[in-house]
DNA sequence: TTGTAAGCGTTATCAT
DNA sequence: ATGATAACGCTTACAA
């Protein structure tokens, strides 16, 4: 009672495996009646293609690997979710690997996927990964297609999908300015990451364009967690700020708590805009304005670009996904 | 400049592919010097095993599929994340599929995984899936191992990993009672799901064990979203309740808003405990007490059980993962 | 339109 | 401890 193969179907119908294979594959050169007979017989016998054999024969799996630092982060799981939908639609299965932000795990994941002969890899690099050396080596002479997203090394082959971080931060800052805030600090994150640097630039440009003074003393280059949000907000308030742009929502939350502890009214006395549009932002009081990164869009764009690379319709390139400012209470002085 | 195979290594060393294969596989019957030579040569030539060929030959992929309703839900992404870590450690790669709560997509995912000859499948069924018929058919005669989690059909072969929902709800309710709440309503969710029914039972048992009257008129069998949380809390308050147990955190949040709109002090006038311990619960004010489901533990338990099934160390069984009550402000009258 | 036949890279069996 | 050989199920020139 072992699984039927195309040979079994062929024997059953008195034809050859090649014809069965062609019929099953939807090849044009098969008589309609033959195709029908094959299909019927396959169904009747409970035939299921052995993808292992098929992939092996073709030399490449109909599989795409996705490598992310952590699966259980809203940003990444949304990206994976959107990408999965696109890939399934196109007949690809999706293998996921997480690196836990470790370069070593990233190396291992790359090796595994290369051994599995995946058709392509979508990757957002671990925090520890400092260059594209490993990935370049692993992919060399393998024609596995590559799409990087969010954290990318532009020098690598393939395509790249990133957020328009500059304009996100720009819009957030302009919004604060439009709401009458006069001295706007910024918690911008570590600047060795492109996206953080771009946000920083967007913040600066917005100030400049509005004719406001850029003041390096109220820019905080710390990691974006609640604790730093709290401490940086504290410094900002001491420095006379009446608003803070934060490169993350968790740090924005910390800032919010600090302002509250200081007895400041939000948004009356102090305005805050975060980044990432985490779910909790809509649920806290006061609700948090935030730059939404359109993570699902990043995922579907990355997946579609991968399909284009695989079909030869793209040679590689760069895609920028827009952000949008979600205005909530924490920065809405005007509509007060 | 094509990828080297074991044949290339064999030729290079003047031995046969069989020996190379054995050496690479760590077979005991290989002279130490030979093994070393093979390893060195493999490294030098940049050899990488063709898993496609290996899996094909063995008839089964070193791959496990995970099927969930949605990837981008904290509960599921945490489970996937934990499971992935366990599987990687054991040398398996992980394929993910999401069903978007649709029976049709679940069927498709099962077919895909079966075709891929995965070693095993971890699944939490879609809301639409009403029985185990499809999965039983797909797995029949395939010896793909099965581990169901969260939403399960106990009649299927393999193992099952579920939360101890009964005791979670029980503890939550007892906690409310211990904090002096006298009339405790419950938003329990649709009772056609096992876990919701078990929570309902836990809630009832807690009341009974505490010598309190169970009152069906303050039990709400609605879905657990913020809106129903709000409306059910409203009804509960009208019915004289001073507390609410909610089978979800989002609905608990709605309840919280309702109480606040009614001018009730939380936890003074009204107590609330939710379920799932969503991240936002710790971030809102007042913070939300909640039953934590230990999702990572579900994931790692399910994965480890799968490994046991695969190695023949388990014949299938049921695993219950504990819950824990995270007490926060919304129900903490005592420590006021 | 269909058949023939070779072969993908690895592993398993059997022999040496 | 190693070699010889077959086989896994499928696809694809090439031939008919």
mmCIF file of C-alpha atoms (C1' of nucleotides) in Angstrom, chain A residues 5-6 18 21 47 50 54 57, chain D residues 8-15:
data_model
loop_
_atom_site.group_PDB
_atom_site.id
_atom_site.type_symbol
_atom_site.label_atom_id
_atom_site.label_comp_id
_atom_site.label_asym_id
_atom_site.label_seq_id
_atom_site.Cartn_x
_atom_site.Cartn_y
_atom_site.Cartn_z
ATOM 1 C CA UNK A 5 3.948 6.875 -8.903
ATOM 2 C CA UNK A 6 3.618 7.966 -12.490
ATOM 3 C CA UNK A 18 6.759 10.229 -19.988
ATOM 4 C CA UNK A 21 4.475 13.186 -16.679
ATOM 5 C CA UNK A 47 -1.593 9.939 -6.807
ATOM 6 C CA UNK A 50 6.681 13.411 -5.269
ATOM 7 C CA UNK A 54 10.672 16.440 -9.150
ATOM 8 C CA UNK A 57 15.458 16.138 -11.143
ATOM 9 C "C1'" DC D 8 14.713 6.286 -5.673
ATOM 10 C "C1'" DG D 9 10.597 9.050 -9.152
ATOM 11 C "C1'" DC D 10 10.695 12.225 -12.168
ATOM 12 C "C1'" DT D 11 11.817 15.108 -16.441
ATOM 13 C "C1'" DT D 12 13.456 15.836 -20.972
ATOM 14 C "C1'" DA D 13 16.009 15.494 -25.235
ATOM 15 C "C1'" DC D 14 15.593 12.761 -29.039
ATOM 16 C "C1'" DA D 15 13.434 9.520 -31.874
#
